[in-house]
Amino acid sequence: MKPMTGAEVRQSFLDFFAERGHTIVPSASLVPTRDPTLLFTNAGMNQFKDVFLGVGTRPYTRAVDTQKVMRVSGKHNDLDDVGRDTTHHTFFEMLGNWSFGDYYKQEAIRWAWELLTEEWGLDKDRIWATVFKDEQAELETDEDAKGFWLSETEIPPEQVLYAGRKFNFWQMADTGPCGPCSEIHYDRGPSACVCQDDPGHECRVNGDCGRFTEIWNLVFIQYNQHEDGDLEPLPDKHIDTGAGFERLLAILQGVDSNYKTDLFMPLIRRVQGMVGHDDDQVEEHMVAYRVIADHARAVTFLIGDGVLPGSEGRGYVCRMILRRAVRFGRELGLSDPFMTEVAETVIEMMGHHFPELVNRRSFILKTIKAEEDRFLRTLDVGLERLDALMAEVEEAGKRELPGDQVFQLYDTFGLPVEITRDVAEEYDFSIDEAGYREALEEQRRRARAAGAFEMDDEEALARYQGVLLDLQERGVLGDHGVEQDPYRALSVETQIAAVLQKGHQIRELGPGDEVELVIPDTCFYVESGGQVSDTGVITAVPKSGEEPDWQVRVRDVREPVAGLLLHVGEVEKGTPAVGDRARASVHRGRRMDIARNHTATHLLQRALRHVLGDHVQQAGSLVAPLRLRFDFTHPDMLTREELDRVTHEVNEAILANYEVASSEQPYRQAVQQGVIALFGEKYGESVRVLRVGPGDRPFSRELCGGTHVEETGTIGSFHVISQESVGAGIRRIEAVTGRGAIDYVEERLDLIRRVAGQLGVPPSDLAQRVEHLQEELDGAEKEIHQLEQRLAREAFEDLLGDVEPVDGVAVVAARVEAPNVDALREMTDWFRDRLESGVFVLGTVMDGRPALVASVTPDVVERGADAVGIVRALGRMIGGGGGGRPTMAQAGGSNADGLDEALSKAARILQEQLEGS
Ligand SMILES: [Zn+2]
Ligand SMILES: [Zn+2]
């Protein structure tokens, strides 16, 4: 029987559980939303963390998905292994089925067995299972799970084993949800053992000899771990399972390496085609092929989720992985850009299940191309420099590369430390890692001093998490945390749930103090999808007829942990206290300004696509009250005409006064209908789709959680105020609407009025008047030039009277007025024309600096005179130097006071030259 393809296996996993009442949930983005503790989504449970913590709910209790996962940093740093073995990846998929307080161990074990043996046909005798038994004998042995393995499956009883905390007890963190797990292992047979030659070796599960592979982990979440060490049974028990897709597929397809599955082979073949290797050569260079295949997948998915190559955080990882692949490509002999071709294959293979790759195809490919081009410009120099560095270190009898030099390689030549480490290890060198980190830290300190952003520290985050759990336990906040509805009212009556400063509960505070207020429901918008947070006031609700006794001015809203919204601001009067009735009101005018800019951003994106083409993709956005900023992909700057057309189209859409309406839809349906998905938005099971224009023929439809005007006419008008380039292939437009547009136009009109007033004409005649002035100016300049010429000519005629012969040679040495050195030279020509033979030295002072020109006719040069010698000698007297040819030379200097004396010496220097010959 032909093995199933990767796509078929993935689909059959989803279908199997869908048939058993599970909702198929899309993979969350690789960029975790609202979880600042994570660099990348690194497990299937990330997107359900709030459910396990008891702070969030879903409209379903059973779910199944395949989750995009990246593991390159922190404790899951597999990068060094990637490519060198057959199982490690930076990017991979994690298949999982989930129960939120619904089914439990019995079903989880039975279904896993059914899927593996009946659906996928794995040999029953090769499956082993482990269940939890505490080696410290403190926690309960999971006899339930063992019992279900024996009653629900046909597994050979001796193949159900006990294992301890390291393998079979799962914890999300030091505190919080946890529980035992049951791992499923597959026996690849004795020949897969790499320790066959070790005397006394015994193959066993968890024995690390390659024979047994863990393929699926079923986690039974049943306790809540308290800080004091107490394990409290949870009222709702959950199932969280995870199966590494690539590893599972290798077993189902009967190959001994993940890279030999059909998830990777097409990528390796594509590279092989470009390199021109035969199969043996591919084997020989397998590490490079694996690295390129793995990294191409990672980079494609990262950029697809909006992570652009950069110098910090996620951006750095994206850049580093792409560059690492390029360096391995160079090892294979690829010197031209090649990564876009590999990425194209990734999109072809994976786009079916991950539509974001298809939707952002051209953006992904362009971004890769630009970064690869940039790196190729410095790669060779960087590698040469690294070679030289290794030679130097070896010469000094050492094997460790200094950390500051390794940092220099990155800082100057863009060679990430991961690449330097790869190369160093190949040549048996090591890196001074501590020194490198120090150099990096030093640079970061400088960057911070320059005002860069600093992430909230972990301790503070833990405090906020504690506040949230406490409020939920006491029933002050519901499962979702603070209820947010920024769409309906701009003011709500509520009560104070918590009064905080940096996460600490505060009682004593007064006017002027900073405060973070928590209220159970809010109409404030919290920054998301580029739209900035609302500002406003929160005021005590007074007894009738009395003044409110406290007021807080809110200048920002933040969400440090999912579900906890902080209204951050300053106490203006009184003392807000927990339990006080309060009214929270958003600044209406500012909110309207923001809404105008947000809706206009949607119109702008649509218009850009109409005018420039469908390759235009959003690359970033800021929606603020005073202006909007929109970054998008497009190779060239927009011409004036293109900008005018875009502006015109947006303003037409405003004048059409389209209706703006939002609706909730399942994510997949929305994407299938071609709704544009924007970066940085949170896509749950159902999404908010914003439509501008009539339902049957909308002007634009986009996923959006922002706040908008109700009709486009409210926007008033739209003006682009600037266009710039912010990276290869990415343009930025800034624009204003509404009051901002009125101010902008007023300011411009005022400028025109003022200039017209200064010129004494009505504004309508301004252009004509400026043209006229320009002509007058040109004429005046011409006249000045003519006058200068005439004055110079007169001076020349005067000087002819002063000619002094020196040894029969006519000599002129004089100070004249001249606008530049060219004019000086021209004047010496006049002497030469008139006198035919002689030495002419002219000097002038221009802008405070002296200059000299000496001209000697050829017959006098024959007699031993030399213009260069003359200007050098005179140049010293004006604090400078000069040069040229024997017939014509010039000098400049800094000492204008020396000029007259220098000129007076010209005759004597000439005399010395004539005598000396
Ligand atoms: Zn073994
Ligand atoms: Zn939007």
Short mmCIF file of N, CA and C and ligand atoms in Angstrom, two decimals, residues 189-190 192-196 201-204 207-212, ligand 1:
data_model
loop_
_atom_site.label_atom_id
_atom_site.label_comp_id
_atom_site.label_asym_id
_atom_site.label_seq_id
_atom_site.Cartn_x
_atom_site.Cartn_y
_atom_site.Cartn_z
N GLY A 189 12.50 -0.99 15.76
CA GLY A 189 13.18 -2.27 15.53
C GLY A 189 14.64 -2.20 15.91
N PRO A 190 15.26 -3.38 16.19
CA PRO A 190 16.63 -3.42 16.70
C PRO A 190 17.63 -2.73 15.79
N ALA A 192 17.47 -0.01 14.31
CA ALA A 192 17.53 1.45 14.48
C ALA A 192 18.39 1.86 15.66
N CYS A 193 18.82 0.90 16.46
CA CYS A 193 19.62 1.22 17.66
C CYS A 193 21.02 1.64 17.26
N VAL A 194 21.48 2.76 17.81
CA VAL A 194 22.83 3.24 17.48
C VAL A 194 23.85 2.76 18.52
N CYS A 195 23.39 2.01 19.53
CA CYS A 195 24.29 1.56 20.60
C CYS A 195 24.50 0.06 20.54
N GLN A 196 24.24 -0.54 19.36
CA GLN A 196 24.29 -2.00 19.28
C GLN A 196 25.65 -2.55 19.70
N HIS A 201 24.54 -3.01 26.46
CA HIS A 201 23.43 -2.11 26.14
C HIS A 201 22.13 -2.87 26.03
N GLU A 202 21.09 -2.27 26.58
CA GLU A 202 19.78 -2.88 26.50
C GLU A 202 18.84 -1.84 25.92
N CYS A 203 18.20 -2.14 24.80
CA CYS A 203 17.29 -1.17 24.20
C CYS A 203 16.07 -1.01 25.10
N ARG A 204 15.68 0.23 25.35
CA ARG A 204 14.45 0.41 26.13
C ARG A 204 13.83 1.78 25.83
N GLY A 207 15.32 5.29 26.28
CA GLY A 207 16.73 4.89 26.41
C GLY A 207 17.65 5.67 25.50
N ASP A 208 17.10 6.53 24.62
CA ASP A 208 17.94 7.43 23.82
C ASP A 208 18.85 6.72 22.83
N CYS A 209 18.55 5.50 22.43
CA CYS A 209 19.43 4.82 21.49
C CYS A 209 18.88 4.83 20.08
N GLY A 210 17.76 5.52 19.87
CA GLY A 210 17.24 5.67 18.52
C GLY A 210 16.21 4.62 18.14
N ARG A 211 16.09 3.58 18.95
CA ARG A 211 15.17 2.51 18.57
C ARG A 211 13.72 2.89 18.87
N PHE A 212 13.51 3.48 20.06
CA PHE A 212 12.15 3.87 20.43
C PHE A 212 11.96 5.38 20.22
ZN ZN B 1 19.32 0.31 21.71
#
